[in-house]
Amino acid sequence: MAQPRVGRVVRVAGPIVEGEGIEGIEMGEVVYVGYEQLLGEVVRISGGRFSAQVYEDTEGLRPGEPIVATGRPFVVELGPGLLASVIDGIGRPLKMIEERMGPFIGRGLRVNTLPRDRRWEYRPLVKRGDELGPGDVFGVVQETPLVEHRLMVPPEVHGVVVDAAPEGSYAVDEPLVTLDAGGSKVELTMKQEWPARRPRPYAERLPCKTPLITGQRVIDTLFPVAKGGTVAIPGGFGTGKTVTLHKISMYSDSKIVVYIGCGERGNEVAEMLEGFSELVDPATGRPIMERSVIIANTSNMPVSAREASIHIGATIAEYYRDQGYDVTLIADSTSRWAEALREVGSRLGELPVEEGYPAYLPDSIARFYERAGRVKALGRPERFGSLTIIGAVSPPGGDFSEPVTVYTLRFVGCMWALDTELAYRRHFPAINWMRSFSRYAEEVEKWWSENVSPEFARYRRKALQILSLASEIESIASIVGESALPDEQRLVLLAAEVLREGFLRQVALRGEDTFCEPVKQFWLLKLMVDFFDKAYELVRSRVPAEEIASLPAVHVMQRVKEDERGVEAVRELYERVMRDLKGLAEKYGVSGGGRE
Ligand SMILES: Nc1ncnc2c1ncn2[C@@H]1O[C@H](COP(=O)(O)OP(=O)(O)OP(=O)(O)O)[C@@H](O)[C@H]1O
Ligand SMILES: [Mg+2]
């Protein structure tokens, strides 16, 4: 390890501290600033001086105080103990901080991310003489009832096992395996470190073709995200970003959730933690904390810590991906992170480009989302993992043309556009089906075809057509009045209404409709689209649209999603709707309407 070198503070500007007197200081190097040893990271070097971004409050720090350079980058501790924990923006567990200092975090407090006093039941998977390389799994630990933690050889290490600890209980820093790495000895423990800003390596990047099932129909059916994909969820104040993200944490079929709370208001963090600790994994009945890591930026930390938290979160998420798990990383909200970039940029005297953001804003956003993907992990046994990144964006005034939204949309594969108007009408999730998009829709079609129905893709497209046609007709109707519309067009409006109410709207926070399994999503879609097709034939044969609209089954279609009998109820209703339409066809003596 490099010798510590000491310089001194020249100038303090909020979270940015200028220093001098350290030869060979490097970008990204961790420094301890002042008598209180505040944690900082070098973000600029020019001439004999350097600037560090400091992650703790710099109030009271004076020129002349010492700065110690560590020769090391900003790293994250990885190992068992991350799950079910809540850490702050620089990786300190909030619980331990509180135990030591009460609710107010003092400055210069160093706390390990992974507790050292906790012991884990370790099961070795290697023996003396085995040859190990990067990413090889050498043992496992049941980290929580939901997750087996696979202990991996760090990415840059290989050698032959010369000593292997037996099964038993160990702390994270006790040596478990000793490797002879070409003459030098390397000790492996449960804990490893990785530089937060550097993406972790993998063997191979793979295409993303399996959908992340969230149980939210508008997402899974219309705007799906693939495991390993990226999503932006922009929306104005109170449009449902946080609720949507919570639902995904709770219901999506990913093994691990890393949740970064980048709040603005102080009580937001407390609210988030409270909300989160109450959530239960519906599949297992266990608290979802047992498969989650929460990173909470507390309000008494400077904005620069928000910036760090994004990278810490991504590194932790990649680490579980490398174990062979599907991981979802959620950032709520990335706008708060971008604001941190803006503040730091302006303190550094960077030239602001758009709305005060530094020129590297798009680059920073791109680098964050690029950490998503589905990969074959390094090492043996063969493991496949994915990292899906979902970022909320809070554009001021809900205006999607501001820089953070614009750049984010350039780099993500999917957008769930939250709509103030829909939220106001309490149509939740307030995902605007005309503005949202997903580039994964075609990629995941095969999965739907193989696991649900080969007809799924056709129904999906048809539903989107109906919705888009309806929105055109609505704008005409707003001028000429709905009664002036021809019957065919009124039927389109009716079908769109059925889809909106019976399919897209999914308000429930408990009960049958909180999670909709894929096969039920398909049957609801089929019900509504086939209804439209058959009804359309009738209308063209001069059956009045009015008659169709007044069928009692049409109203049931909008509520059947809540029927406790699930997909059975939908199938039954399907038969009934088809029968009713056939009845109408007979009444008017026309062909068509209803199957068989
Ligand atoms: N899917 C949903 N089902 C039912 N109600 C919802 C849903 N989504 C949002 N809401 C309602 O909208 C309110 C605001 O949602 P939320 O806090 O998620 O908005 P936000 O976009 O995160 O707001 P902010 O901009 O303040 O962060 C919720 O308290 C809830 O009443
Ligand atoms: Mg929110």
PDB file of N, CA and C in Angstrom, residues 22-113:
ATOM      1  N   ILE A  22       0.941  17.979  -2.408  1.00  0.00           N
ATOM      2  CA  ILE A  22       1.062  16.516  -2.476  1.00  0.00           C
ATOM      3  C   ILE A  22       1.515  16.141  -3.882  1.00  0.00           C
ATOM      4  N   GLU A  23       2.723  15.666  -3.947  1.00  0.00           N
ATOM      5  CA  GLU A  23       3.276  15.333  -5.251  1.00  0.00           C
ATOM      6  C   GLU A  23       2.662  14.045  -5.787  1.00  0.00           C
ATOM      7  N   GLY A  24       2.410  14.014  -7.082  1.00  0.00           N
ATOM      8  CA  GLY A  24       1.914  12.793  -7.719  1.00  0.00           C
ATOM      9  C   GLY A  24       0.502  12.409  -7.312  1.00  0.00           C
ATOM     10  N   ILE A  25      -0.255  13.370  -6.817  1.00  0.00           N
ATOM     11  CA  ILE A  25      -1.630  13.026  -6.447  1.00  0.00           C
ATOM     12  C   ILE A  25      -2.415  12.683  -7.709  1.00  0.00           C
ATOM     13  N   GLU A  26      -3.361  11.731  -7.570  1.00  0.00           N
ATOM     14  CA  GLU A  26      -4.063  11.268  -8.764  1.00  0.00           C
ATOM     15  C   GLU A  26      -5.551  11.554  -8.721  1.00  0.00           C
ATOM     16  N   MET A  27      -6.124  11.653  -9.910  1.00  0.00           N
ATOM     17  CA  MET A  27      -7.574  11.808 -10.016  1.00  0.00           C
ATOM     18  C   MET A  27      -8.235  10.597  -9.367  1.00  0.00           C
ATOM     19  N   GLY A  28      -9.301  10.847  -8.619  1.00  0.00           N
ATOM     20  CA  GLY A  28     -10.039   9.744  -8.021  1.00  0.00           C
ATOM     21  C   GLY A  28      -9.413   9.214  -6.733  1.00  0.00           C
ATOM     22  N   GLU A  29      -8.294   9.778  -6.334  1.00  0.00           N
ATOM     23  CA  GLU A  29      -7.643   9.307  -5.108  1.00  0.00           C
ATOM     24  C   GLU A  29      -8.434   9.790  -3.880  1.00  0.00           C
ATOM     25  N   VAL A  30      -8.524   8.927  -2.893  1.00  0.00           N
ATOM     26  CA  VAL A  30      -9.226   9.306  -1.669  1.00  0.00           C
ATOM     27  C   VAL A  30      -8.296  10.126  -0.771  1.00  0.00           C
ATOM     28  N   VAL A  31      -8.837  11.223  -0.229  1.00  0.00           N
ATOM     29  CA  VAL A  31      -8.066  12.053   0.698  1.00  0.00           C
ATOM     30  C   VAL A  31      -8.849  12.230   1.996  1.00  0.00           C
ATOM     31  N   TYR A  32      -8.140  12.409   3.083  1.00  0.00           N
ATOM     32  CA  TYR A  32      -8.767  12.775   4.344  1.00  0.00           C
ATOM     33  C   TYR A  32      -8.414  14.225   4.623  1.00  0.00           C
ATOM     34  N   VAL A  33      -9.471  15.032   4.784  1.00  0.00           N
ATOM     35  CA  VAL A  33      -9.284  16.473   4.789  1.00  0.00           C
ATOM     36  C   VAL A  33      -9.449  17.057   6.192  1.00  0.00           C
ATOM     37  N   GLY A  34      -8.481  17.857   6.607  1.00  0.00           N
ATOM     38  CA  GLY A  34      -8.605  18.620   7.853  1.00  0.00           C
ATOM     39  C   GLY A  34      -8.346  17.783   9.092  1.00  0.00           C
ATOM     40  N   TYR A  35      -8.414  18.472  10.247  1.00  0.00           N
ATOM     41  CA  TYR A  35      -8.162  17.771  11.519  1.00  0.00           C
ATOM     42  C   TYR A  35      -9.212  16.706  11.772  1.00  0.00           C
ATOM     43  N   GLU A  36     -10.409  16.912  11.206  1.00  0.00           N
ATOM     44  CA  GLU A  36     -11.463  15.915  11.437  1.00  0.00           C
ATOM     45  C   GLU A  36     -11.424  14.775  10.424  1.00  0.00           C
ATOM     46  N   GLN A  37     -10.482  14.830   9.494  1.00  0.00           N
ATOM     47  CA  GLN A  37     -10.308  13.763   8.515  1.00  0.00           C
ATOM     48  C   GLN A  37     -11.577  13.467   7.728  1.00  0.00           C
ATOM     49  N   LEU A  38     -12.115  14.516   7.115  1.00  0.00           N
ATOM     50  CA  LEU A  38     -13.318  14.341   6.312  1.00  0.00           C
ATOM     51  C   LEU A  38     -12.963  13.575   5.043  1.00  0.00           C
ATOM     52  N   LEU A  39     -13.884  12.708   4.652  1.00  0.00           N
ATOM     53  CA  LEU A  39     -13.625  11.877   3.475  1.00  0.00           C
ATOM     54  C   LEU A  39     -13.833  12.680   2.189  1.00  0.00           C
ATOM     55  N   GLY A  40     -12.845  12.621   1.303  1.00  0.00           N
ATOM     56  CA  GLY A  40     -12.977  13.320   0.020  1.00  0.00           C
ATOM     57  C   GLY A  40     -12.320  12.539  -1.089  1.00  0.00           C
ATOM     58  N   GLU A  41     -12.551  13.013  -2.319  1.00  0.00           N
ATOM     59  CA  GLU A  41     -12.038  12.325  -3.495  1.00  0.00           C
ATOM     60  C   GLU A  41     -11.521  13.387  -4.456  1.00  0.00           C
ATOM     61  N   VAL A  42     -10.349  13.167  -5.004  1.00  0.00           N
ATOM     62  CA  VAL A  42      -9.761  14.185  -5.887  1.00  0.00           C
ATOM     63  C   VAL A  42     -10.525  14.216  -7.210  1.00  0.00           C
ATOM     64  N   VAL A  43     -11.015  15.415  -7.579  1.00  0.00           N
ATOM     65  CA  VAL A  43     -11.790  15.523  -8.815  1.00  0.00           C
ATOM     66  C   VAL A  43     -11.117  16.419  -9.856  1.00  0.00           C
ATOM     67  N   ARG A  44     -10.064  17.093  -9.454  1.00  0.00           N
ATOM     68  CA  ARG A  44      -9.354  17.892 -10.444  1.00  0.00           C
ATOM     69  C   ARG A  44      -7.922  18.126  -9.971  1.00  0.00           C
ATOM     70  N   ILE A  45      -6.998  18.135 -10.957  1.00  0.00           N
ATOM     71  CA  ILE A  45      -5.608  18.454 -10.647  1.00  0.00           C
ATOM     72  C   ILE A  45      -5.167  19.500 -11.656  1.00  0.00           C
ATOM     73  N   SER A  46      -4.615  20.623 -11.174  1.00  0.00           N
ATOM     74  CA  SER A  46      -4.058  21.561 -12.152  1.00  0.00           C
ATOM     75  C   SER A  46      -2.894  22.299 -11.506  1.00  0.00           C
ATOM     76  N   GLY A  47      -1.797  22.306 -12.222  1.00  0.00           N
ATOM     77  CA  GLY A  47      -0.575  22.882 -11.692  1.00  0.00           C
ATOM     78  C   GLY A  47      -0.174  22.107 -10.453  1.00  0.00           C
ATOM     79  N   GLY A  48       0.255  22.770  -9.420  1.00  0.00           N
ATOM     80  CA  GLY A  48       0.650  22.080  -8.202  1.00  0.00           C
ATOM     81  C   GLY A  48      -0.516  21.878  -7.260  1.00  0.00           C
ATOM     82  N   ARG A  49      -1.716  22.279  -7.702  1.00  0.00           N
ATOM     83  CA  ARG A  49      -2.865  22.194  -6.801  1.00  0.00           C
ATOM     84  C   ARG A  49      -3.861  21.132  -7.231  1.00  0.00           C
ATOM     85  N   PHE A  50      -4.714  20.774  -6.314  1.00  0.00           N
ATOM     86  CA  PHE A  50      -5.764  19.807  -6.650  1.00  0.00           C
ATOM     87  C   PHE A  50      -7.044  20.204  -5.928  1.00  0.00           C
ATOM     88  N   SER A  51      -8.172  19.728  -6.446  1.00  0.00           N
ATOM     89  CA  SER A  51      -9.446  19.954  -5.778  1.00  0.00           C
ATOM     90  C   SER A  51     -10.040  18.612  -5.405  1.00  0.00           C
ATOM     91  N   ALA A  52     -10.599  18.565  -4.197  1.00  0.00           N
ATOM     92  CA  ALA A  52     -11.255  17.330  -3.761  1.00  0.00           C
ATOM     93  C   ALA A  52     -12.722  17.633  -3.494  1.00  0.00           C
ATOM     94  N   GLN A  53     -13.553  16.661  -3.843  1.00  0.00           N
ATOM     95  CA  GLN A  53     -14.973  16.747  -3.509  1.00  0.00           C
ATOM     96  C   GLN A  53     -15.101  16.044  -2.169  1.00  0.00           C
ATOM     97  N   VAL A  54     -15.649  16.760  -1.181  1.00  0.00           N
ATOM     98  CA  VAL A  54     -15.683  16.207   0.177  1.00  0.00           C
ATOM     99  C   VAL A  54     -17.097  15.744   0.502  1.00  0.00           C
ATOM    100  N   TYR A  55     -17.204  14.534   1.053  1.00  0.00           N
ATOM    101  CA  TYR A  55     -18.503  13.921   1.263  1.00  0.00           C
ATOM    102  C   TYR A  55     -19.097  14.210   2.636  1.00  0.00           C
ATOM    103  N   GLU A  56     -18.443  15.060   3.385  1.00  0.00           N
ATOM    104  CA  GLU A  56     -19.006  15.435   4.676  1.00  0.00           C
ATOM    105  C   GLU A  56     -19.004  16.957   4.761  1.00  0.00           C
ATOM    106  N   ASP A  57     -19.795  17.463   5.673  1.00  0.00           N
ATOM    107  CA  ASP A  57     -19.933  18.902   5.840  1.00  0.00           C
ATOM    108  C   ASP A  57     -18.573  19.563   6.112  1.00  0.00           C
ATOM    109  N   THR A  58     -18.257  20.603   5.335  1.00  0.00           N
ATOM    110  CA  THR A  58     -16.931  21.226   5.476  1.00  0.00           C
ATOM    111  C   THR A  58     -16.959  22.483   6.339  1.00  0.00           C
ATOM    112  N   GLU A  59     -18.062  22.735   6.969  1.00  0.00           N
ATOM    113  CA  GLU A  59     -18.153  23.954   7.769  1.00  0.00           C
ATOM    114  C   GLU A  59     -17.069  23.972   8.844  1.00  0.00           C
ATOM    115  N   GLY A  60     -16.425  25.094   8.979  1.00  0.00           N
ATOM    116  CA  GLY A  60     -15.406  25.216  10.024  1.00  0.00           C
ATOM    117  C   GLY A  60     -14.021  24.788   9.568  1.00  0.00           C
ATOM    118  N   LEU A  61     -13.950  24.160   8.407  1.00  0.00           N
ATOM    119  CA  LEU A  61     -12.646  23.742   7.881  1.00  0.00           C
ATOM    120  C   LEU A  61     -11.875  24.995   7.443  1.00  0.00           C
ATOM    121  N   ARG A  62     -10.573  25.075   7.821  1.00  0.00           N
ATOM    122  CA  ARG A  62      -9.805  26.304   7.540  1.00  0.00           C
ATOM    123  C   ARG A  62      -8.598  26.023   6.651  1.00  0.00           C
ATOM    124  N   PRO A  63      -8.208  27.020   5.836  1.00  0.00           N
ATOM    125  CA  PRO A  63      -6.954  26.892   5.101  1.00  0.00           C
ATOM    126  C   PRO A  63      -5.812  26.593   6.070  1.00  0.00           C
ATOM    127  N   GLY A  64      -4.876  25.795   5.617  1.00  0.00           N
ATOM    128  CA  GLY A  64      -3.750  25.442   6.478  1.00  0.00           C
ATOM    129  C   GLY A  64      -3.913  24.100   7.150  1.00  0.00           C
ATOM    130  N   GLU A  65      -5.138  23.616   7.259  1.00  0.00           N
ATOM    131  CA  GLU A  65      -5.335  22.295   7.873  1.00  0.00           C
ATOM    132  C   GLU A  65      -4.750  21.214   6.951  1.00  0.00           C
ATOM    133  N   PRO A  66      -4.387  20.065   7.505  1.00  0.00           N
ATOM    134  CA  PRO A  66      -3.727  19.035   6.691  1.00  0.00           C
ATOM    135  C   PRO A  66      -4.700  18.279   5.774  1.00  0.00           C
ATOM    136  N   ILE A  67      -4.144  17.779   4.677  1.00  0.00           N
ATOM    137  CA  ILE A  67      -4.880  16.848   3.815  1.00  0.00           C
ATOM    138  C   ILE A  67      -3.992  15.620   3.641  1.00  0.00           C
ATOM    139  N   VAL A  68      -4.563  14.447   3.912  1.00  0.00           N
ATOM    140  CA  VAL A  68      -3.781  13.225   3.763  1.00  0.00           C
ATOM    141  C   VAL A  68      -4.266  12.475   2.525  1.00  0.00           C
ATOM    142  N   ALA A  69      -3.348  12.196   1.601  1.00  0.00           N
ATOM    143  CA  ALA A  69      -3.709  11.411   0.413  1.00  0.00           C
ATOM    144  C   ALA A  69      -3.421   9.943   0.710  1.00  0.00           C
ATOM    145  N   THR A  70      -4.329   9.063   0.292  1.00  0.00           N
ATOM    146  CA  THR A  70      -4.210   7.654   0.675  1.00  0.00           C
ATOM    147  C   THR A  70      -3.604   6.779  -0.411  1.00  0.00           C
ATOM    148  N   GLY A  71      -3.542   7.294  -1.628  1.00  0.00           N
ATOM    149  CA  GLY A  71      -3.021   6.469  -2.727  1.00  0.00           C
ATOM    150  C   GLY A  71      -4.014   5.419  -3.190  1.00  0.00           C
ATOM    151  N   ARG A  72      -5.234   5.532  -2.702  1.00  0.00           N
ATOM    152  CA  ARG A  72      -6.239   4.528  -3.067  1.00  0.00           C
ATOM    153  C   ARG A  72      -7.481   5.198  -3.639  1.00  0.00           C
ATOM    154  N   PRO A  73      -8.169   4.503  -4.563  1.00  0.00           N
ATOM    155  CA  PRO A  73      -9.421   5.067  -5.072  1.00  0.00           C
ATOM    156  C   PRO A  73     -10.547   4.878  -4.058  1.00  0.00           C
ATOM    157  N   PHE A  74     -11.681   5.477  -4.357  1.00  0.00           N
ATOM    158  CA  PHE A  74     -12.861   5.372  -3.520  1.00  0.00           C
ATOM    159  C   PHE A  74     -13.474   3.977  -3.736  1.00  0.00           C
ATOM    160  N   VAL A  75     -13.428   3.143  -2.690  1.00  0.00           N
ATOM    161  CA  VAL A  75     -13.854   1.750  -2.868  1.00  0.00           C
ATOM    162  C   VAL A  75     -15.113   1.418  -2.066  1.00  0.00           C
ATOM    163  N   VAL A  76     -15.752   0.346  -2.465  1.00  0.00           N
ATOM    164  CA  VAL A  76     -16.917  -0.167  -1.747  1.00  0.00           C
ATOM    165  C   VAL A  76     -16.542  -1.519  -1.155  1.00  0.00           C
ATOM    166  N   GLU A  77     -16.941  -1.753   0.087  1.00  0.00           N
ATOM    167  CA  GLU A  77     -16.753  -3.073   0.695  1.00  0.00           C
ATOM    168  C   GLU A  77     -17.871  -3.994   0.244  1.00  0.00           C
ATOM    169  N   LEU A  78     -17.497  -5.176  -0.234  1.00  0.00           N
ATOM    170  CA  LEU A  78     -18.489  -6.110  -0.739  1.00  0.00           C
ATOM    171  C   LEU A  78     -18.383  -7.421   0.019  1.00  0.00           C
ATOM    172  N   GLY A  79     -19.523  -7.995   0.370  1.00  0.00           N
ATOM    173  CA  GLY A  79     -19.516  -9.261   1.096  1.00  0.00           C
ATOM    174  C   GLY A  79     -20.832  -9.451   1.819  1.00  0.00           C
ATOM    175  N   PRO A  80     -20.986 -10.556   2.565  1.00  0.00           N
ATOM    176  CA  PRO A  80     -22.243 -10.768   3.277  1.00  0.00           C
ATOM    177  C   PRO A  80     -22.471  -9.679   4.327  1.00  0.00           C
ATOM    178  N   GLY A  81     -23.719  -9.302   4.503  1.00  0.00           N
ATOM    179  CA  GLY A  81     -24.039  -8.229   5.436  1.00  0.00           C
ATOM    180  C   GLY A  81     -24.575  -7.004   4.713  1.00  0.00           C
ATOM    181  N   LEU A  82     -24.467  -7.018   3.379  1.00  0.00           N
ATOM    182  CA  LEU A  82     -25.026  -5.895   2.623  1.00  0.00           C
ATOM    183  C   LEU A  82     -26.546  -5.980   2.586  1.00  0.00           C
ATOM    184  N   LEU A  83     -27.057  -7.191   2.344  1.00  0.00           N
ATOM    185  CA  LEU A  83     -28.508  -7.342   2.260  1.00  0.00           C
ATOM    186  C   LEU A  83     -29.143  -7.009   3.599  1.00  0.00           C
ATOM    187  N   ALA A  84     -30.339  -6.450   3.514  1.00  0.00           N
ATOM    188  CA  ALA A  84     -31.106  -6.050   4.692  1.00  0.00           C
ATOM    189  C   ALA A  84     -30.460  -4.892   5.422  1.00  0.00           C
ATOM    190  N   SER A  85     -29.462  -4.259   4.793  1.00  0.00           N
ATOM    191  CA  SER A  85     -28.860  -3.119   5.480  1.00  0.00           C
ATOM    192  C   SER A  85     -29.236  -1.814   4.799  1.00  0.00           C
ATOM    193  N   VAL A  86     -29.116  -0.745   5.547  1.00  0.00           N
ATOM    194  CA  VAL A  86     -29.348   0.597   5.027  1.00  0.00           C
ATOM    195  C   VAL A  86     -28.048   1.350   5.210  1.00  0.00           C
ATOM    196  N   ILE A  87     -27.470   1.820   4.116  1.00  0.00           N
ATOM    197  CA  ILE A  87     -26.212   2.541   4.239  1.00  0.00           C
ATOM    198  C   ILE A  87     -26.370   3.966   3.721  1.00  0.00           C
ATOM    199  N   ASP A  88     -25.490   4.831   4.136  1.00  0.00           N
ATOM    200  CA  ASP A  88     -25.580   6.208   3.654  1.00  0.00           C
ATOM    201  C   ASP A  88     -24.795   6.353   2.352  1.00  0.00           C
ATOM    202  N   GLY A  89     -24.746   7.594   1.851  1.00  0.00           N
ATOM    203  CA  GLY A  89     -24.162   7.844   0.535  1.00  0.00           C
ATOM    204  C   GLY A  89     -22.703   7.455   0.394  1.00  0.00           C
ATOM    205  N   ILE A  90     -21.999   7.258   1.498  1.00  0.00           N
ATOM    206  CA  ILE A  90     -20.607   6.830   1.377  1.00  0.00           C
ATOM    207  C   ILE A  90     -20.381   5.459   2.019  1.00  0.00           C
ATOM    208  N   GLY A  91     -21.461   4.697   2.136  1.00  0.00           N
ATOM    209  CA  GLY A  91     -21.318   3.303   2.512  1.00  0.00           C
ATOM    210  C   GLY A  91     -21.305   2.999   4.002  1.00  0.00           C
ATOM    211  N   ARG A  92     -21.723   3.947   4.837  1.00  0.00           N
ATOM    212  CA  ARG A  92     -21.734   3.662   6.281  1.00  0.00           C
ATOM    213  C   ARG A  92     -23.118   3.180   6.701  1.00  0.00           C
ATOM    214  N   PRO A  93     -23.206   2.043   7.398  1.00  0.00           N
ATOM    215  CA  PRO A  93     -24.522   1.556   7.806  1.00  0.00           C
ATOM    216  C   PRO A  93     -25.179   2.527   8.782  1.00  0.00           C
ATOM    217  N   LEU A  94     -26.378   2.952   8.459  1.00  0.00           N
ATOM    218  CA  LEU A  94     -27.039   3.958   9.292  1.00  0.00           C
ATOM    219  C   LEU A  94     -27.266   3.470  10.712  1.00  0.00           C
ATOM    220  N   LYS A  95     -27.543   2.180  10.848  1.00  0.00           N
ATOM    221  CA  LYS A  95     -27.836   1.646  12.170  1.00  0.00           C
ATOM    222  C   LYS A  95     -26.622   1.775  13.091  1.00  0.00           C
ATOM    223  N   MET A  96     -25.464   1.452  12.541  1.00  0.00           N
ATOM    224  CA  MET A  96     -24.266   1.511  13.376  1.00  0.00           C
ATOM    225  C   MET A  96     -23.889   2.949  13.704  1.00  0.00           C
ATOM    226  N   ILE A  97     -24.129   3.827  12.736  1.00  0.00           N
ATOM    227  CA  ILE A  97     -23.825   5.229  12.997  1.00  0.00           C
ATOM    228  C   ILE A  97     -24.703   5.732  14.133  1.00  0.00           C
ATOM    229  N   GLU A  98     -25.988   5.358  14.034  1.00  0.00           N
ATOM    230  CA  GLU A  98     -26.921   5.828  15.036  1.00  0.00           C
ATOM    231  C   GLU A  98     -26.568   5.305  16.426  1.00  0.00           C
ATOM    232  N   GLU A  99     -26.180   4.019  16.465  1.00  0.00           N
ATOM    233  CA  GLU A  99     -25.807   3.450  17.746  1.00  0.00           C
ATOM    234  C   GLU A  99     -24.650   4.211  18.369  1.00  0.00           C
ATOM    235  N   ARG A 100     -23.741   4.661  17.522  1.00  0.00           N
ATOM    236  CA  ARG A 100     -22.562   5.329  18.062  1.00  0.00           C
ATOM    237  C   ARG A 100     -22.766   6.808  18.335  1.00  0.00           C
ATOM    238  N   MET A 101     -23.578   7.452  17.507  1.00  0.00           N
ATOM    239  CA  MET A 101     -23.608   8.910  17.581  1.00  0.00           C
ATOM    240  C   MET A 101     -24.989   9.514  17.719  1.00  0.00           C
ATOM    241  N   GLY A 102     -26.039   8.686  17.797  1.00  0.00           N
ATOM    242  CA  GLY A 102     -27.380   9.253  17.817  1.00  0.00           C
ATOM    243  C   GLY A 102     -27.776   9.665  16.416  1.00  0.00           C
ATOM    244  N   PRO A 103     -28.894  10.361  16.307  1.00  0.00           N
ATOM    245  CA  PRO A 103     -29.435  10.646  14.983  1.00  0.00           C
ATOM    246  C   PRO A 103     -28.577  11.602  14.145  1.00  0.00           C
ATOM    247  N   PHE A 104     -27.673  12.347  14.791  1.00  0.00           N
ATOM    248  CA  PHE A 104     -26.870  13.275  13.994  1.00  0.00           C
ATOM    249  C   PHE A 104     -25.495  12.693  13.729  1.00  0.00           C
ATOM    250  N   ILE A 105     -25.219  12.548  12.442  1.00  0.00           N
ATOM    251  CA  ILE A 105     -23.967  11.922  12.070  1.00  0.00           C
ATOM    252  C   ILE A 105     -22.839  12.926  12.257  1.00  0.00           C
ATOM    253  N   GLY A 106     -21.893  12.548  13.084  1.00  0.00           N
ATOM    254  CA  GLY A 106     -20.757  13.427  13.282  1.00  0.00           C
ATOM    255  C   GLY A 106     -19.833  13.357  12.087  1.00  0.00           C
ATOM    256  N   ARG A 107     -18.886  14.271  12.036  1.00  0.00           N
ATOM    257  CA  ARG A 107     -18.000  14.271  10.891  1.00  0.00           C
ATOM    258  C   ARG A 107     -16.784  13.408  11.147  1.00  0.00           C
ATOM    259  N   GLY A 108     -16.212  12.964  10.056  1.00  0.00           N
ATOM    260  CA  GLY A 108     -14.991  12.190  10.164  1.00  0.00           C
ATOM    261  C   GLY A 108     -15.207  10.824  10.774  1.00  0.00           C
ATOM    262  N   LEU A 109     -16.454  10.371  10.817  1.00  0.00           N
ATOM    263  CA  LEU A 109     -16.720   9.063  11.418  1.00  0.00           C
ATOM    264  C   LEU A 109     -16.501   7.961  10.394  1.00  0.00           C
ATOM    265  N   ARG A 110     -15.597   7.059  10.709  1.00  0.00           N
ATOM    266  CA  ARG A 110     -15.374   5.918   9.808  1.00  0.00           C
ATOM    267  C   ARG A 110     -16.092   4.718  10.384  1.00  0.00           C
ATOM    268  N   VAL A 111     -16.979   4.142   9.605  1.00  0.00           N
ATOM    269  CA  VAL A 111     -17.626   2.903  10.009  1.00  0.00           C
ATOM    270  C   VAL A 111     -17.547   1.957   8.827  1.00  0.00           C
ATOM    271  N   ASN A 112     -17.164   0.720   9.077  1.00  0.00           N
ATOM    272  CA  ASN A 112     -17.105  -0.252   7.999  1.00  0.00           C
ATOM    273  C   ASN A 112     -18.500  -0.547   7.469  1.00  0.00           C
ATOM    274  N   THR A 113     -18.591  -0.739   6.159  1.00  0.00           N
ATOM    275  CA  THR A 113     -19.884  -1.086   5.576  1.00  0.00           C
ATOM    276  C   THR A 113     -20.351  -2.444   6.102  1.00  0.00           C
TER     277      THR A 113
END
